[in-house]
Amino acid sequence: MADHAFADLSLAALYESLNPWGPGDDFYLGLLREAGAVLDIGCGTGQLLRRARAEGHRGRLMGLDPAAAMLVQARRARPDVEWVLGDVRVRWWQEEFDLVVMTGHAFQALVPDEEIRVCLRAVRAALRDGGRFVFETRNPDARAWERWTPDRVHRATAADGTPVRIWHEVRDGGPHGDRVHFTETYAGPRWPAPRVSHSVLRFLDAGTLEGFLGEAGLTVAEQYGDWERGPLGPASPEIITVARKA
């Protein structure tokens, strides 16, 4: 199910101003340039695929997302990319892609074990021989959630020019096991009251990720701790995983 912040048209329209192009996008774009057919799971507004097409990528580009409001933004900007509403349960691909990606920490939105297993089985089926599955998760050792506090306010401008303030707050006193529950609040003059989105993310360590991948018939080929391809360590902000068929 799509997060409320992504399912609401007025909130989805703010996504790119809150998540501007960065080093992670450059990392993934480099991979896309080398791949003929690409599936982006949890593509959001499709920034990555849109940029690849704008650069002249001539292969198959498909974006999959459960939030219709996000895909509205994607389709408006780039109708020459395949945009599919739903998740890996709505379609089944058999060895059709050279590259499957999950960017923007989308993998962490897979919370129950079975959701992870279903997604990884679908990814493996979708990959051609020699293909790669690349995704990133926040390193739990870096404890990113400790910086999700109401005093850290982000500011954006809505399409009508009005200011919007956004902040996050961890619920229930912190993590419960490897799960973090939090709220994302949007406030501005365009709404009579702040809009609050409730979310949960799963923070898996590298060993647990490798276990899930292995169970699905995938193996870790490379793993990095940052977008410069630095080694993974306790202080690394990311766990960036490149997997192939086992």
Short mmCIF file of C-alpha atoms in Angstrom, two decimals:
data_model
loop_
_atom_site.label_atom_id
_atom_site.label_comp_id
_atom_site.label_asym_id
_atom_site.label_seq_id
_atom_site.Cartn_x
_atom_site.Cartn_y
_atom_site.Cartn_z
CA MET A 1 0.00 0.00 0.00
CA ALA A 2 1.28 3.46 -0.87
CA ASP A 3 2.37 5.75 1.94
CA HIS A 4 -0.12 8.61 2.44
CA ALA A 5 2.56 11.18 1.61
CA PHE A 6 2.97 9.55 -1.80
CA ALA A 7 -0.72 8.88 -2.46
CA ASP A 8 -1.84 12.51 -1.96
CA LEU A 9 -1.45 14.61 -5.12
CA SER A 10 -0.56 17.79 -3.23
CA LEU A 11 2.13 15.99 -1.23
CA ALA A 12 3.47 13.97 -4.16
CA ALA A 13 4.01 17.25 -6.03
CA LEU A 14 6.51 18.25 -3.32
CA TYR A 15 8.57 15.08 -3.59
CA GLU A 16 11.27 16.27 -5.96
CA SER A 17 11.86 19.57 -4.17
CA LEU A 18 12.36 17.61 -0.95
CA ASN A 19 14.48 14.96 -2.65
CA PRO A 20 16.68 16.78 -5.18
CA TRP A 21 19.07 14.92 -7.46
CA GLY A 22 22.13 13.78 -5.54
CA PRO A 23 25.13 11.39 -5.49
CA GLY A 24 22.90 8.35 -5.18
CA ASP A 25 21.06 9.29 -8.35
CA ASP A 26 24.37 9.72 -10.16
CA PHE A 27 25.39 6.23 -8.97
CA TYR A 28 22.24 4.63 -10.35
CA LEU A 29 22.27 6.64 -13.56
CA GLY A 30 25.72 5.25 -14.32
CA LEU A 31 24.31 1.74 -14.03
CA LEU A 32 21.34 2.58 -16.27
CA ARG A 33 23.64 3.83 -19.01
CA GLU A 34 25.14 0.32 -19.23
CA ALA A 35 21.82 -1.57 -19.25
CA GLY A 36 19.50 -2.21 -22.16
CA ALA A 37 16.30 -2.93 -20.22
CA VAL A 38 15.67 -1.50 -16.75
CA LEU A 39 12.96 -2.00 -14.14
CA ASP A 40 12.74 0.59 -11.33
CA ILE A 41 10.66 -0.77 -8.43
CA GLY A 42 9.21 1.99 -6.28
CA CYS A 43 10.11 4.55 -8.94
CA GLY A 44 8.16 7.43 -7.36
CA THR A 45 8.02 10.40 -9.71
CA GLY A 46 10.45 8.63 -12.01
CA GLN A 47 13.35 11.09 -11.79
CA LEU A 48 15.93 8.41 -12.57
CA LEU A 49 14.23 6.90 -15.62
CA ARG A 50 13.26 10.32 -16.91
CA ARG A 51 16.86 11.51 -16.75
CA ALA A 52 18.09 8.37 -18.51
CA ARG A 53 15.58 8.84 -21.34
CA ALA A 54 16.39 12.54 -21.61
CA GLU A 55 20.07 11.59 -21.99
CA GLY A 56 19.17 9.39 -24.93
CA HIS A 57 18.70 5.91 -23.41
CA ARG A 58 16.99 3.93 -26.19
CA GLY A 59 16.25 0.71 -24.33
CA ARG A 60 13.24 -0.38 -22.34
CA LEU A 61 12.63 1.69 -19.21
CA MET A 62 9.84 0.67 -16.83
CA GLY A 63 8.86 2.30 -13.56
CA LEU A 64 6.65 0.50 -11.03
CA ASP A 65 5.01 2.25 -8.08
CA PRO A 66 1.91 1.70 -5.91
CA ALA A 67 1.16 5.44 -5.58
CA ALA A 68 -0.97 6.81 -8.41
CA ALA A 69 -0.18 10.39 -7.40
CA MET A 70 3.54 9.81 -7.89
CA LEU A 71 2.99 8.28 -11.31
CA VAL A 72 0.88 11.29 -12.32
CA GLN A 73 4.05 13.37 -11.97
CA ALA A 74 6.07 10.78 -13.90
CA ARG A 75 3.66 10.46 -16.82
CA ARG A 76 3.30 14.21 -17.22
CA ALA A 77 7.04 14.65 -17.46
CA ARG A 78 7.91 11.65 -19.61
CA PRO A 79 5.16 9.71 -21.41
CA ASP A 80 7.77 7.76 -23.41
CA VAL A 81 8.65 5.60 -20.38
CA GLU A 82 6.51 2.64 -19.26
CA TRP A 83 4.82 3.55 -15.96
CA VAL A 84 2.99 0.75 -14.14
CA LEU A 85 0.73 1.27 -11.13
CA GLY A 86 1.10 -1.39 -8.45
CA ASP A 87 3.80 -3.60 -6.98
CA VAL A 88 5.56 -6.84 -7.92
CA ARG A 89 2.34 -8.78 -7.27
CA VAL A 90 0.47 -7.12 -10.16
CA ARG A 91 2.88 -8.22 -12.90
CA TRP A 92 5.28 -11.09 -13.44
CA TRP A 93 8.35 -10.64 -15.62
CA GLN A 94 10.44 -13.57 -16.83
CA GLU A 95 14.06 -12.73 -17.68
CA GLU A 96 13.15 -9.40 -19.28
CA PHE A 97 15.56 -6.95 -17.61
CA ASP A 98 19.31 -6.42 -17.48
CA LEU A 99 18.99 -4.23 -14.40
CA VAL A 100 16.45 -3.97 -11.59
CA VAL A 101 16.83 -1.13 -9.09
CA MET A 102 15.15 0.05 -5.91
CA THR A 103 16.29 3.58 -5.07
CA GLY A 104 15.46 6.17 -2.41
CA HIS A 105 15.55 3.51 0.34
CA ALA A 106 12.39 1.98 -1.13
CA PHE A 107 13.54 -1.48 -0.03
CA GLN A 108 13.10 -0.43 3.61
CA ALA A 109 9.36 0.01 3.04
CA LEU A 110 9.16 -3.79 2.70
CA VAL A 111 8.50 -4.56 6.36
CA PRO A 112 7.07 -8.11 6.84
CA ASP A 113 9.41 -10.98 5.94
CA GLU A 114 6.96 -12.28 3.35
CA GLU A 115 6.86 -8.92 1.53
CA ILE A 116 10.64 -9.05 1.23
CA ARG A 117 10.56 -12.63 -0.01
CA VAL A 118 7.84 -11.93 -2.60
CA CYS A 119 9.75 -8.92 -3.92
CA LEU A 120 13.09 -10.73 -4.17
CA ARG A 121 11.56 -13.75 -5.90
CA ALA A 122 9.98 -11.41 -8.45
CA VAL A 123 13.28 -9.59 -8.95
CA ARG A 124 15.15 -12.83 -9.60
CA ALA A 125 12.53 -13.94 -12.11
CA ALA A 126 12.70 -10.59 -13.90
CA LEU A 127 16.49 -10.65 -14.34
CA ARG A 128 18.15 -11.97 -17.43
CA ASP A 129 21.25 -14.10 -17.01
CA GLY A 130 24.08 -11.78 -16.01
CA GLY A 131 21.64 -9.10 -14.88
CA ARG A 132 21.98 -7.14 -11.65
CA PHE A 133 19.69 -6.10 -8.83
CA VAL A 134 20.93 -2.94 -7.11
CA PHE A 135 19.38 -1.27 -4.06
CA GLU A 136 20.33 0.57 -0.91
CA THR A 137 19.19 0.55 2.70
CA ARG A 138 20.25 2.76 5.58
CA ASN A 139 22.91 1.10 7.71
CA PRO A 140 21.27 0.42 11.11
CA ASP A 141 24.61 0.98 12.84
CA ALA A 142 24.50 4.62 11.72
CA ARG A 143 21.17 5.13 13.58
CA ALA A 144 19.75 7.66 11.09
CA TRP A 145 16.43 7.78 12.95
CA GLU A 146 18.07 9.68 15.81
CA ARG A 147 18.18 12.71 13.50
CA TRP A 148 14.47 12.51 12.67
CA THR A 149 13.39 15.12 15.20
CA PRO A 150 10.75 17.90 15.02
CA ASP A 151 13.37 20.62 15.41
CA ARG A 152 14.91 19.70 12.04
CA VAL A 153 12.42 21.41 9.76
CA HIS A 154 12.66 21.15 5.98
CA ARG A 155 11.14 23.81 3.77
CA ALA A 156 9.69 23.56 0.30
CA THR A 157 7.49 25.61 -2.01
CA ALA A 158 4.19 24.22 -3.29
CA ALA A 159 3.11 24.55 -6.93
CA ASP A 160 0.97 27.58 -6.02
CA GLY A 161 3.98 29.34 -4.51
CA THR A 162 3.00 28.89 -0.87
CA PRO A 163 5.62 27.74 1.65
CA VAL A 164 5.50 24.28 3.20
CA ARG A 165 7.27 23.07 6.35
CA ILE A 166 8.03 19.38 6.83
CA TRP A 167 9.38 17.56 9.87
CA HIS A 168 9.74 14.00 11.15
CA GLU A 169 9.29 12.45 14.55
CA VAL A 170 10.07 8.90 15.66
CA ARG A 171 7.20 7.24 17.50
CA ASP A 172 7.08 4.83 20.43
CA GLY A 173 10.40 5.93 21.90
CA GLY A 174 12.61 4.57 19.13
CA PRO A 175 13.17 1.32 17.21
CA HIS A 176 11.28 -1.84 17.97
CA GLY A 177 13.70 -4.51 16.88
CA ASP A 178 14.68 -3.56 13.34
CA ARG A 179 11.55 -1.47 12.73
CA VAL A 180 11.24 2.29 13.13
CA HIS A 181 7.80 3.93 13.26
CA PHE A 182 7.68 7.66 12.54
CA THR A 183 5.46 10.48 11.39
CA GLU A 184 6.06 12.99 8.61
CA THR A 185 4.16 16.25 9.06
CA TYR A 186 3.40 18.80 6.34
CA ALA A 187 2.23 22.28 7.36
CA GLY A 188 1.44 25.34 5.26
CA PRO A 189 -1.26 27.90 4.47
CA ARG A 190 -2.75 25.74 1.71
CA TRP A 191 -4.08 23.26 4.32
CA PRO A 192 -6.46 24.12 7.20
CA ALA A 193 -4.48 21.78 9.46
CA PRO A 194 -1.13 19.98 9.19
CA ARG A 195 -1.17 16.75 7.21
CA VAL A 196 0.43 13.84 9.03
CA SER A 197 1.69 10.66 7.38
CA HIS A 198 2.43 7.58 9.54
CA SER A 199 5.16 5.28 8.26
CA VAL A 200 7.33 2.33 9.26
CA LEU A 201 10.70 1.34 7.83
CA ARG A 202 12.78 -1.76 8.39
CA PHE A 203 16.50 -1.45 9.09
CA LEU A 204 18.25 -4.69 8.12
CA ASP A 205 21.94 -5.34 8.65
CA ALA A 206 24.15 -6.71 5.88
CA GLY A 207 24.01 -10.28 7.15
CA THR A 208 20.22 -10.36 7.27
CA LEU A 209 20.01 -8.83 3.80
CA GLU A 210 22.35 -11.49 2.47
CA GLY A 211 20.18 -14.18 4.03
CA PHE A 212 17.02 -12.92 2.34
CA LEU A 213 18.82 -12.60 -0.99
CA GLY A 214 20.24 -16.12 -0.75
CA GLU A 215 16.82 -17.55 0.06
CA ALA A 216 15.50 -16.00 -3.17
CA GLY A 217 18.34 -17.36 -5.29
CA LEU A 218 20.37 -14.15 -5.40
CA THR A 219 23.93 -13.58 -4.26
CA VAL A 220 25.79 -10.43 -3.20
CA ALA A 221 28.32 -9.48 -5.88
CA GLU A 222 29.39 -6.13 -4.43
CA GLN A 223 28.52 -4.05 -1.38
CA TYR A 224 29.42 -0.46 -0.53
CA GLY A 225 29.01 1.86 2.41
CA ASP A 226 28.61 5.11 0.45
CA TRP A 227 27.96 6.45 -3.03
CA GLU A 228 31.70 6.76 -3.74
CA ARG A 229 31.91 2.94 -3.49
CA GLY A 230 33.69 3.07 -0.14
CA PRO A 231 33.85 -0.14 1.93
CA LEU A 232 30.98 -0.99 4.23
CA GLY A 233 31.79 -0.35 7.88
CA PRO A 234 30.02 0.42 11.17
CA ALA A 235 29.98 4.16 10.45
CA SER A 236 28.84 3.83 6.83
CA PRO A 237 25.56 5.63 6.19
CA GLU A 238 24.37 3.16 3.55
CA ILE A 239 24.38 -0.51 2.67
CA ILE A 240 24.48 -0.40 -1.14
CA THR A 241 24.05 -3.90 -2.55
CA VAL A 242 24.71 -5.24 -6.03
CA ALA A 243 23.24 -8.74 -6.39
CA ARG A 244 23.15 -11.32 -9.17
CA LYS A 245 21.47 -14.67 -9.71
CA ALA A 246 23.12 -17.34 -7.60
#
